[in-house]
Coordinates of C-alpha atoms in Angstrom, one line a residue:
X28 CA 0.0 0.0 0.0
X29 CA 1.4 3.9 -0.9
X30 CA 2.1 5.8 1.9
X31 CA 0.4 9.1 0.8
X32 CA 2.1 12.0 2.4
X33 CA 1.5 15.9 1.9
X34 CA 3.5 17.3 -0.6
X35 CA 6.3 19.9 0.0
X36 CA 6.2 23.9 -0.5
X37 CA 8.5 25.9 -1.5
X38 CA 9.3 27.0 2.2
X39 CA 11.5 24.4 2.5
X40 CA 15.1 23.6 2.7
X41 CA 17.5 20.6 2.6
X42 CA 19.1 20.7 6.1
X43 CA 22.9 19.1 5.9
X44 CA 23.4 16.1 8.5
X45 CA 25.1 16.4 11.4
X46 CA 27.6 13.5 11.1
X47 CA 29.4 15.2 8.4
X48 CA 32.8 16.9 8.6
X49 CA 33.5 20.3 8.1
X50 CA 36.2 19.4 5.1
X51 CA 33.7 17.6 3.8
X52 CA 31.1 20.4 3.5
X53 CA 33.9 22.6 2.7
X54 CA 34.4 20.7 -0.6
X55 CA 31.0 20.2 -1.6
X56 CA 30.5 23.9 -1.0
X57 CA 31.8 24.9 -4.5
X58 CA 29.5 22.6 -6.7
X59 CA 26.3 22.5 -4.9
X60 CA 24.3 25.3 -3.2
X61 CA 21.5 25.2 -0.9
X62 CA 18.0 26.5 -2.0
X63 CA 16.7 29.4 0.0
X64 CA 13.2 30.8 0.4
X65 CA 11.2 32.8 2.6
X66 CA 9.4 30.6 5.0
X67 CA 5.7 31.5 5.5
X68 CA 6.2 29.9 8.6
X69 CA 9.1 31.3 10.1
X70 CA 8.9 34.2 8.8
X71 CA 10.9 36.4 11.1
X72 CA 14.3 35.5 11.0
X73 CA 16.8 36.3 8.3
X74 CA 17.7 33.1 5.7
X75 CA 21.3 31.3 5.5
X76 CA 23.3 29.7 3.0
X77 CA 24.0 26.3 3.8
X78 CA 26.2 23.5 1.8
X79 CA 24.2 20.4 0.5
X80 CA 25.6 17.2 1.1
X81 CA 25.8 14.6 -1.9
X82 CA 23.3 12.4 -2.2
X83 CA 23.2 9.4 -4.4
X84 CA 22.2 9.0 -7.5
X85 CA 19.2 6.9 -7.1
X86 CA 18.1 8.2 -3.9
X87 CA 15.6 11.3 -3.8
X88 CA 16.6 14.4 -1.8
X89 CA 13.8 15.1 0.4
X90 CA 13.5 19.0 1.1
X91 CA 14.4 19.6 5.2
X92 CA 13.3 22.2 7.7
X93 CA 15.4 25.6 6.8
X94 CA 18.5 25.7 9.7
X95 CA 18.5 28.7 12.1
X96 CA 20.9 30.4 13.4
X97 CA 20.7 29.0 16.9
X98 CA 20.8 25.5 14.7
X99 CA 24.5 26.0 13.2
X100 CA 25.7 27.2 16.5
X101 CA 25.3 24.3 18.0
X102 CA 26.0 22.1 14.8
X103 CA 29.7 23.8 15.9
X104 CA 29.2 23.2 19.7
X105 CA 28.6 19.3 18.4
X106 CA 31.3 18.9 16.5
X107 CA 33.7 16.1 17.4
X108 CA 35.4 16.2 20.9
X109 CA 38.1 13.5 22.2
X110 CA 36.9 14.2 25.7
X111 CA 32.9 13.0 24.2
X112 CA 31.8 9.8 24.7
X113 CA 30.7 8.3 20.8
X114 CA 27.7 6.5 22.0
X115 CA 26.2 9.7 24.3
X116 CA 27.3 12.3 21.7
X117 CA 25.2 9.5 18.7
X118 CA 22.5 9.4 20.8
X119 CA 22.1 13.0 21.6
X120 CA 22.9 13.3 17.4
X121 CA 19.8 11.1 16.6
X122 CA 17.7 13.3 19.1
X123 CA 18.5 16.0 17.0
X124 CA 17.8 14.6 13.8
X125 CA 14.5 13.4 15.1
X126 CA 13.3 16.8 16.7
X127 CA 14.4 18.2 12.9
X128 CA 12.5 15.8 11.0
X129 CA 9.5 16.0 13.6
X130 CA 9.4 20.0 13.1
X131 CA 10.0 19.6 9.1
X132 CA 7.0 17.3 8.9
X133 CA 4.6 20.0 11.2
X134 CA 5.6 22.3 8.8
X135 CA 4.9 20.7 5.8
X136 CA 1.7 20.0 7.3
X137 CA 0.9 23.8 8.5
X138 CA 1.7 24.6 4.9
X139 CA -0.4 22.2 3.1
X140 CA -3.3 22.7 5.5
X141 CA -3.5 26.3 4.4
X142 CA -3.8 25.5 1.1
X143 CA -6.8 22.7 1.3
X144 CA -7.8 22.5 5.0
X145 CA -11.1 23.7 5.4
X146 CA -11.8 27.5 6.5
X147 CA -12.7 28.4 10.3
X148 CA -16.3 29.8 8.8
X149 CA -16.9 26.3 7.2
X150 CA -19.7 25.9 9.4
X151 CA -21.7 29.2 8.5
X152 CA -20.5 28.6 4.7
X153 CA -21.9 25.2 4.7
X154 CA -25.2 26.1 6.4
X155 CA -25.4 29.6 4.1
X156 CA -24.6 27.0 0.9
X157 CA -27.7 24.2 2.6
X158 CA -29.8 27.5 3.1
X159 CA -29.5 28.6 -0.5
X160 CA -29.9 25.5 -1.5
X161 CA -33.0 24.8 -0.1
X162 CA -34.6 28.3 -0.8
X163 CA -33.7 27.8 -4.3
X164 CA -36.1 24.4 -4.1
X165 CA -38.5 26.0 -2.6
X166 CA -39.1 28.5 -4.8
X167 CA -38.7 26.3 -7.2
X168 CA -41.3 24.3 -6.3
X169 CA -43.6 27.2 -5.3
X170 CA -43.4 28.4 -8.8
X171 CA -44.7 24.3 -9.6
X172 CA -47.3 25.0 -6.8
X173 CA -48.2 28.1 -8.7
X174 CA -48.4 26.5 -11.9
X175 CA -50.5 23.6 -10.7
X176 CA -52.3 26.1 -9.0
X177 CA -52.7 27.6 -12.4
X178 CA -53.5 24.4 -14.1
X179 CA -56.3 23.8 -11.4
X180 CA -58.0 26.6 -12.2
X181 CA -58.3 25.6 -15.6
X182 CA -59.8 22.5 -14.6
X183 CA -62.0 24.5 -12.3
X184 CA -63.3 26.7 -14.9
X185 CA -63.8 23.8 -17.5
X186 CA -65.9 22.0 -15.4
X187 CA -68.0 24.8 -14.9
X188 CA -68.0 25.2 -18.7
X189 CA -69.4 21.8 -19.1
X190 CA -71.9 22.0 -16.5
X191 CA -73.4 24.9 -18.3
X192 CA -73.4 23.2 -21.4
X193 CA -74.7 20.0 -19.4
X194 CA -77.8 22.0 -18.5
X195 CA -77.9 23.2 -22.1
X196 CA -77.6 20.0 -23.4
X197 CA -80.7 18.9 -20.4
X198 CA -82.4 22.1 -21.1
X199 CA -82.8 20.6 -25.1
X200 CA -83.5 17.3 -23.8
X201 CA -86.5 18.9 -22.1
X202 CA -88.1 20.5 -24.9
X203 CA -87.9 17.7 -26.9
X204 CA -89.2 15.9 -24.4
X205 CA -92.0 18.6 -24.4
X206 CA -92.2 17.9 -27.9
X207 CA -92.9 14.5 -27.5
X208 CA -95.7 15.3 -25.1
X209 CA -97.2 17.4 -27.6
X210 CA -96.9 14.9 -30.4
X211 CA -98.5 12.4 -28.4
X212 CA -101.4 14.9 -27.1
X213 CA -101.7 15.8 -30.9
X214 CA -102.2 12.1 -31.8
X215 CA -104.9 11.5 -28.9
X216 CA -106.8 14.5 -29.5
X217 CA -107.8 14.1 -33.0
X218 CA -110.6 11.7 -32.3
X219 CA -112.9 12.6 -34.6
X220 CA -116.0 11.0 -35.8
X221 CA -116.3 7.9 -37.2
X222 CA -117.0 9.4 -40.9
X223 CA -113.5 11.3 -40.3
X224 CA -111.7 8.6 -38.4
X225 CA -109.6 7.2 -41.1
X226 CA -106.3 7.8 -41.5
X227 CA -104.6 10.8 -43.4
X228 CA -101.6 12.7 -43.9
X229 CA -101.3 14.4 -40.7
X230 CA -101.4 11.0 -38.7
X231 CA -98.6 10.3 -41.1
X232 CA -96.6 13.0 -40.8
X233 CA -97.2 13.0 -36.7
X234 CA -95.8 9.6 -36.6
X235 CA -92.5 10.6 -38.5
X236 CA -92.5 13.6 -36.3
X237 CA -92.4 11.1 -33.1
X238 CA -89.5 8.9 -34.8
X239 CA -87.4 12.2 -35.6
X240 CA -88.0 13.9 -32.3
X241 CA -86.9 10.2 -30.3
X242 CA -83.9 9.9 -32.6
X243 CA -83.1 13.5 -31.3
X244 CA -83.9 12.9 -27.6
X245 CA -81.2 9.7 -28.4
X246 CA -78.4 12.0 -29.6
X247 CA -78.6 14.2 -26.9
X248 CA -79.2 12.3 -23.9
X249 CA -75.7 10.2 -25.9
X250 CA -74.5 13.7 -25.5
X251 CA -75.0 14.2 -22.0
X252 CA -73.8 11.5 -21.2
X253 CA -70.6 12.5 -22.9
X254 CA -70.2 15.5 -21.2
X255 CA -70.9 13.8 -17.4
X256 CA -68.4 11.5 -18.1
X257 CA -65.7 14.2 -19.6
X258 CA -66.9 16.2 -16.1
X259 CA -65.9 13.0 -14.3
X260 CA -62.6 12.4 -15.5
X261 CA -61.5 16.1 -15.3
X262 CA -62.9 15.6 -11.6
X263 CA -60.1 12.9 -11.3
X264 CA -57.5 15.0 -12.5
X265 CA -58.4 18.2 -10.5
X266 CA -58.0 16.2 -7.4
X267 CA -55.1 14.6 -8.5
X268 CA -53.7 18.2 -9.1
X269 CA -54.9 19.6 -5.9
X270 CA -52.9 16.2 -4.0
X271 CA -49.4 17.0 -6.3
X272 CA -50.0 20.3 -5.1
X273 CA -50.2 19.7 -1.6
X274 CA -47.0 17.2 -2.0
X275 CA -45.4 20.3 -3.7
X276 CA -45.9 23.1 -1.3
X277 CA -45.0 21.1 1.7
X278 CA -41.5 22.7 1.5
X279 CA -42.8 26.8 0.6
X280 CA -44.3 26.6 4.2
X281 CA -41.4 29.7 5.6
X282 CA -41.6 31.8 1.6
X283 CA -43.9 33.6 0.4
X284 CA -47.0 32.4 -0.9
X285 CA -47.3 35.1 -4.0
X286 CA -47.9 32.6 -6.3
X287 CA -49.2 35.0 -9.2
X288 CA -45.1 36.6 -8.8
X289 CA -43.6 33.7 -8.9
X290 CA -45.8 32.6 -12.1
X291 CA -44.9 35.4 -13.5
X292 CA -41.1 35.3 -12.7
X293 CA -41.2 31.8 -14.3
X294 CA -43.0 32.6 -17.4
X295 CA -40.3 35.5 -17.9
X296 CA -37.4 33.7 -17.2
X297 CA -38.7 31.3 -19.9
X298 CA -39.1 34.2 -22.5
X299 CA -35.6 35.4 -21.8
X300 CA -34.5 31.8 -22.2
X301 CA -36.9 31.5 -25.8
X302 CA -35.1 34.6 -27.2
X303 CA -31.7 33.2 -26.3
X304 CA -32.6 30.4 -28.0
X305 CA -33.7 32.2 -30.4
X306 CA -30.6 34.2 -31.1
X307 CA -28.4 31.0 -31.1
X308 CA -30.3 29.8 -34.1
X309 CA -30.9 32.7 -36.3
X310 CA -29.8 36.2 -37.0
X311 CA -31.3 38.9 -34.6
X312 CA -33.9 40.9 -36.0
X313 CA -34.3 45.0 -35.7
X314 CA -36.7 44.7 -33.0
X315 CA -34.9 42.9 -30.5
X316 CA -32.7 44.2 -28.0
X317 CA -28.8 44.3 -28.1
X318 CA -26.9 41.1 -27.6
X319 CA -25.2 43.3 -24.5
X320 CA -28.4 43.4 -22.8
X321 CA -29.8 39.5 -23.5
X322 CA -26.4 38.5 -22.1
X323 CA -26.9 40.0 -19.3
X324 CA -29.9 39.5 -19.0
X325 CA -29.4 35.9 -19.5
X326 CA -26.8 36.0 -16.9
X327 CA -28.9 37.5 -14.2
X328 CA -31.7 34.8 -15.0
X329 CA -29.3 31.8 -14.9
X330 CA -28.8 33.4 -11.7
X331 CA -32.4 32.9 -9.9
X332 CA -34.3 29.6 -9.0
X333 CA -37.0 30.1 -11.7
X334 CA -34.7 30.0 -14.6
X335 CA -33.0 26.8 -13.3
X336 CA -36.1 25.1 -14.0
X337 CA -35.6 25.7 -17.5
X338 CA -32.5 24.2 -20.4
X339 CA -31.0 26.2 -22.6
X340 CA -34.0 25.9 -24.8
X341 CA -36.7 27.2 -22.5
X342 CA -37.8 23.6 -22.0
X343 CA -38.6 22.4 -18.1
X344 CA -36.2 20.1 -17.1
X345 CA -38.4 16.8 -15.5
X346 CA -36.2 14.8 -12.5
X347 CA -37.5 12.2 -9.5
X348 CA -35.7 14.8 -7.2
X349 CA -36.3 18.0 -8.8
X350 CA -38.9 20.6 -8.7
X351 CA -40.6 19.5 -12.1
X352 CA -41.6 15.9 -11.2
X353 CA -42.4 13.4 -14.3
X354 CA -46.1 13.2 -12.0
X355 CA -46.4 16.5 -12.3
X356 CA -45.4 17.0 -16.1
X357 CA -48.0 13.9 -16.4
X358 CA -50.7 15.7 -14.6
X359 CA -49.8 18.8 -16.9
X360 CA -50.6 16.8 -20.3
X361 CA -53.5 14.9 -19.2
X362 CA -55.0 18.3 -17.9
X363 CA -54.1 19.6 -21.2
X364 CA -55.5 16.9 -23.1
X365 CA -58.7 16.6 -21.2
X366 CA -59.7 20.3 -21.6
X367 CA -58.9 20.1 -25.3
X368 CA -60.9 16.8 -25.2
X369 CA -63.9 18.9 -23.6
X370 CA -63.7 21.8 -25.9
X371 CA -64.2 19.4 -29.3
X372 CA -67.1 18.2 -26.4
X373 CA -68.3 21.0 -25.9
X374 CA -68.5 22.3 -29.5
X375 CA -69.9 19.0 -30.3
X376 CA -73.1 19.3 -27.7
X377 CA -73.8 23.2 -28.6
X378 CA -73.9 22.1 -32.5
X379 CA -75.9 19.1 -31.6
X380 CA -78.0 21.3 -29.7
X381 CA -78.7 24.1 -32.6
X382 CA -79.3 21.3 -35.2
X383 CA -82.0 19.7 -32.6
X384 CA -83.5 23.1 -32.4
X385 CA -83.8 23.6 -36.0
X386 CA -85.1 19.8 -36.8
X387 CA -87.8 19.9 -34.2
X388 CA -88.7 23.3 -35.3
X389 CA -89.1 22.1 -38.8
X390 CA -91.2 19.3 -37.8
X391 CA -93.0 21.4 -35.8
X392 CA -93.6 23.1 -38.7
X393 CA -94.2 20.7 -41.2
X394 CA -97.1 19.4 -39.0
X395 CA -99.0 23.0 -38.1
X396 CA -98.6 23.2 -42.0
X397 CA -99.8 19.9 -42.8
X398 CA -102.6 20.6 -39.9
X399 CA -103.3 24.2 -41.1
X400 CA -103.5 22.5 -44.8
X401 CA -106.0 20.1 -43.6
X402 CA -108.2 23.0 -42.3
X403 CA -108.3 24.2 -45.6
X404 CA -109.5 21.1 -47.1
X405 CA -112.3 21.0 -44.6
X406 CA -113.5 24.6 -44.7
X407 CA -113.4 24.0 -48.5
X408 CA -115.7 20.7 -48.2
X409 CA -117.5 22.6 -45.1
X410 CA -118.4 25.5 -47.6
X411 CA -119.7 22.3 -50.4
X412 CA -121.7 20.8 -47.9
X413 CA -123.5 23.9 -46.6
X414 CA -124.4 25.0 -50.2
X415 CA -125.0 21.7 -50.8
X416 CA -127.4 21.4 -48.2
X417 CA -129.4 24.6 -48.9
X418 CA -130.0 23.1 -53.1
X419 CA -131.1 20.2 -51.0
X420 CA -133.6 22.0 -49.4
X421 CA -134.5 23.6 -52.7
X422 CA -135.1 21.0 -54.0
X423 CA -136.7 19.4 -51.3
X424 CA -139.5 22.6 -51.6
X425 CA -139.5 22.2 -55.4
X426 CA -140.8 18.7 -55.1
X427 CA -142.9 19.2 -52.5
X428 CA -144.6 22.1 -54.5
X429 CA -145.0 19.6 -57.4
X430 CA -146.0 17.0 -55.2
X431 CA -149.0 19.1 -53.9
X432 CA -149.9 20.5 -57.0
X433 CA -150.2 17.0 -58.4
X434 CA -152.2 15.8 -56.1
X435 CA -154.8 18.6 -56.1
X436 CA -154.6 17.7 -60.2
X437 CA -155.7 14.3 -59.1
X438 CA -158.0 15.3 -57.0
X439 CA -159.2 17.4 -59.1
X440 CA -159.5 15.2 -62.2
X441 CA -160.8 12.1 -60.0
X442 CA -164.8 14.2 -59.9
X443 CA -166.7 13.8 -56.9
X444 CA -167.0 10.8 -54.9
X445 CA -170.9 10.8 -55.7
X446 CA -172.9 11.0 -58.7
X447 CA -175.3 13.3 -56.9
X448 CA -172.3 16.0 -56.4
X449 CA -171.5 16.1 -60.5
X450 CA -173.0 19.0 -62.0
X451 CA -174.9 18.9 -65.8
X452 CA -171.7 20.2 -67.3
X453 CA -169.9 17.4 -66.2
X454 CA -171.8 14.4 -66.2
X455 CA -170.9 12.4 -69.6
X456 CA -174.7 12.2 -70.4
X457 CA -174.9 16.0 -70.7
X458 CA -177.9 17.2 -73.1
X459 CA -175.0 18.2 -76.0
X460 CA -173.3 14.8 -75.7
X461 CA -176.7 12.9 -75.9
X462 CA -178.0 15.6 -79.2
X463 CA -174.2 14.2 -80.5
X464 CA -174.9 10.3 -80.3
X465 CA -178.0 10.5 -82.1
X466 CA -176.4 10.1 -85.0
X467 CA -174.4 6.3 -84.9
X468 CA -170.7 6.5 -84.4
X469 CA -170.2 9.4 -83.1
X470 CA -168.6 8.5 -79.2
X471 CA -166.5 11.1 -77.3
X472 CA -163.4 9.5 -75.1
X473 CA -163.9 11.9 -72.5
X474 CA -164.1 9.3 -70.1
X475 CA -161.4 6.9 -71.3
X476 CA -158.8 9.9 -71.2
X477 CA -159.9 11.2 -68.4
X478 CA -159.2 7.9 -66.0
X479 CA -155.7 7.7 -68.1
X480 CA -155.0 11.6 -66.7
X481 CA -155.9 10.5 -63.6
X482 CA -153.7 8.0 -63.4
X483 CA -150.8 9.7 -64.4
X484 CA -151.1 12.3 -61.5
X485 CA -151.4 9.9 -59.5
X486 CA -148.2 8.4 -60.7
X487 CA -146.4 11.6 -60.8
X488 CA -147.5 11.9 -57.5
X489 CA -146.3 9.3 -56.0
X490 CA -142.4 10.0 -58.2
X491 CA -142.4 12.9 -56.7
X492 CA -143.1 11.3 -53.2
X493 CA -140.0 9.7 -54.3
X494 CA -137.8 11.9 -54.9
X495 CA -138.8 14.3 -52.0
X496 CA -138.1 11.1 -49.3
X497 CA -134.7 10.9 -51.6
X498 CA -134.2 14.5 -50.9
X499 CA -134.5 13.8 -47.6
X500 CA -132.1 11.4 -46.9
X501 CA -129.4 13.0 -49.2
X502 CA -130.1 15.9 -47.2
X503 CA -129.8 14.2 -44.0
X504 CA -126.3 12.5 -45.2
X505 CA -125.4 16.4 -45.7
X506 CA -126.3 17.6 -42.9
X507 CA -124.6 14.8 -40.8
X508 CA -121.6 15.2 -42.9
X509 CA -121.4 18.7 -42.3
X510 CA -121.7 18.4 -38.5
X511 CA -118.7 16.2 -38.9
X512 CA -116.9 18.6 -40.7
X513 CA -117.5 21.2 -38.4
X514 CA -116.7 19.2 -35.4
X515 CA -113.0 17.7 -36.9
X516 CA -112.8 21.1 -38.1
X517 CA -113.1 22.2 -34.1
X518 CA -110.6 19.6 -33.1
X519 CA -108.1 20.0 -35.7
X520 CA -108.5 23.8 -34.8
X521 CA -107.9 23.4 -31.1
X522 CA -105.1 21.4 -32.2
X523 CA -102.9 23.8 -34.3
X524 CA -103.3 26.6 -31.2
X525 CA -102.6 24.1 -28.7
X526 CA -99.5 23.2 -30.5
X527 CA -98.9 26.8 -31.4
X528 CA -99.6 28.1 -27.8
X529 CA -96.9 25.6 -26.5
X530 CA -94.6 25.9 -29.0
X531 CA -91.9 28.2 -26.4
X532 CA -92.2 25.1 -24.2
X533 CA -92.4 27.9 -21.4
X534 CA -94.8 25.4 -19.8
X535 CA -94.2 22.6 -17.0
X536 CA -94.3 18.7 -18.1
X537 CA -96.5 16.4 -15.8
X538 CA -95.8 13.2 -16.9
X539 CA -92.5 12.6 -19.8
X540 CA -92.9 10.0 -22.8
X541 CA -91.4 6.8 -21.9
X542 CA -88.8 6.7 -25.3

């Protein structure tokens, strides 16, 4: 194993051994000199040139503490002495060398320590350097708070967003619904009699209207739907934000809690670092500032916590450990694509919602039109039937005229009932008629044409007795056909001001239609 030592400094001198003689040194003095610098440690007393003793070649000189003045004084006083003892005098020798090498090596080490050893102030450095470092994360992650914060908000608001268009969406819901009830109020009220009870083209066009107006009710209760669930999952992710947050701003407890400035401080730190970006790729245009002032700029904002959450190129950087979590980036993009999810939502329901208003208001339409065209047809037949009715009576008077002037013809031409009531001028054995048949073949048919007239009012008679029963009935049919006109004409009337009348739906629904 290497012994590691502390290096030497330049305060340091090769110190000759004792054990040499002073011929010796004397010799060596002419090639070899000794090297002399200021000690830092010793500082005070004057340097002194000293001889270096050889060393050999394959041995490394190692540098000595500098000699003293007090040190070569008694190298002189130990110099060799017949009265000495050799094993005392090696003895006290070795001491020397010892308390030399001893010193050299607390030098060396004073030297060295003031070059790495750690300051006096370490302490306050250290906990200034810990302080820093931790107000720096805490800003940090108050500017995260902030931006979650932020983010929350945005969450916030786009759930209200979508409950409003929730209870649009519910509000269209209801008026179809209302709709519905209409239609199906329509389709029980027009009862009419049995003449008019067969089917036409409004009962057509009212069942259409119920299949459009359930294939609406379908689209937007799908809708709805849509829109509770988007509302649910942004409810996951707003209380997921709200717990990062909490796990974020559990070290901004002793800052402040401005988290609009520190929002702000972030977003410019990330414009300065955009426009640096910027002038690393291209030219700089007119309207930016000078390069002088982005430096510096740049400079100051490398400086402050906010900026370190940012690359070169403006991006956040993402760590387990640092400020900008991958949970929190991950709550930032699903935040980001839910709301973008619930705009296209959104958008979707409100056009869903104008094309439901304008398809049940054309069907709504189409059936007062269809309803208000079937008025016409029955005033039109209505207005037949009436003048129909009054020629029916017409002719109903007509023949009852005839029929009483035949039968006072008949009466008339049938004589009396006795032949004691016929008068001279009518009996057919009148004095004239009797003067005429004196003479042979000469007959009158008087009496022959006379029974045959008779007859024949009494057949006319009884035609037109006929014909007036006939006028009867047909004028009955009339009349009965015209109060049925009249009363589908009432309910088909009610009908197209009811539905007109509750066409706002401004108007409360008892019972729904079970779709």
């Amino acid at each position: 194993m290497t012994n590691l030592q502390r290096p030497s400094t330049s305060c340091q001198r090769q110190r000759p051994s004792l054990t040499d003689d002073n011929n010796q040194r004397n010799n060596n003095n002419n090639n070899e000199k000794y090297l002399f610098t200021r000690s830092y440690t010793f500082d005070g007393l004057p340097p002194t040139k000293q001889q270096q003793s050889p060393s050999p070649p394959h041995e490394v000189v190692k540098p000595l503490r500098p000699a003293t003045a007090s040190g070569g004084q008694q190298a002189q006083r130990l110099g060799r002495s017949l009265l000495s003892n050799d094993n005392w005098r090696e003895a006290t020798m070795n001491d020397v060398r010892v308390n030399g090498k001893v010193m050299e090596q607390s030098d060396r080490n004073i030297l060295y320590g003031k070059g790495i050893d750690p300051l006096p102030h370490v302490r306050e450095m250290l906990s200034e350097l810990s302080n820093a470092d931790a107000f720096n994360y805490a800003r940090q992650c108050r500017v995260v708070v902030a931006k979650l914060r932020l983010c929350w908000i945005d969450v916030n608001e786009e759930i209200k967003s979508l409950l409003k268009h929730k209870d649009y969406t519910e509000a269209a819901i209801d008026h179809i619904r209302k709709d519905l009830v209409i239609n199906r109020e329509s389709v029980n009220m027009r009862r009419k009699p049995k003449r008019e009870s067969e089917a036409d083209g409004v009962d057509d066009i009212l069942v259409a209207e119920k299949y459009h107006l359930r294939n609406i009710k379908k689209i937007l209760e799908q809708n709805c739907k849509n829109v509770i669930d988007q509302m649910q999952k942004l409810d996951e992710i707003r209380h997921r934000i709200a717990r990062i947050s909490k796990e974020r701003s559990l070290v901004t407890e002793l800052i402040c809690q401005c988290l609009t400035s520190a929002s702000r401080a972030f977003e410019i730190a990330r414009t300065e670092k955009l426009e640096n970006a910027y002038h690393r790729r291209g030219p700089i245009p007119a309207n930016v500032r000078s390069t002088s002032a982005h430096a510096l700029r740049a400079q100051h904002d490398m400086n402050t916590a906010e900026s370190k959450l940012l690359d070169e190129n403006g991006l956040s950087t993402v760590g387990h450990l640092k400020a900008f979590t991958p949970d929190v980036i991950q709550a930032f993009d699903d935040a980001a694509k839910l709301m973008d999810e619930s705009r296209e939502i959104k958008k979707q329901a409100m056009n869903q919602i104008k094309d439901a208003f304008n398809d049940a208001k054309a069907y709504t339409l189409t059936v007062n039109q269809s309803i208000a065209q079937k008025l016409a047809d029955i005033i039109t037949l209505a207005q037949h039937l009436t003048v129909s009715v009054g020629e029916n009576m017409l002719a109903q008077s007509r023949a009852q005229r005839w029929h009483d002037l035949s039968m006072s013809a008949y009466r008339s031409n049938s004589g009396p009932v006795s032949s004691s009531q016929l008068k001279i001028s009518e009996r057919l054995d009148r004095p004239i008629i009797r003067t005429f048949q004196r003479h042979p073949g000469n007959q009158v048919s008087e009496a022959q044409m006379t029974i045959k007239a008779t007859t024949n009012l009494q057949q006319s008679a009884e035609e037109t007795n006929k014909q007036l029963k006939t006028l009867k009935v047909v004028g009955q049919r009339l009349k009965s056909n015209l109060i049925d006109k009249e009363s589908a004409l009432d309910i088909d009337s009610h009908l197209l001001r009811q539905r007109r009348e509750r066409s706002n739906h401004k108007w409360g629904v008892t019972k729904y239609v079970p779709v």
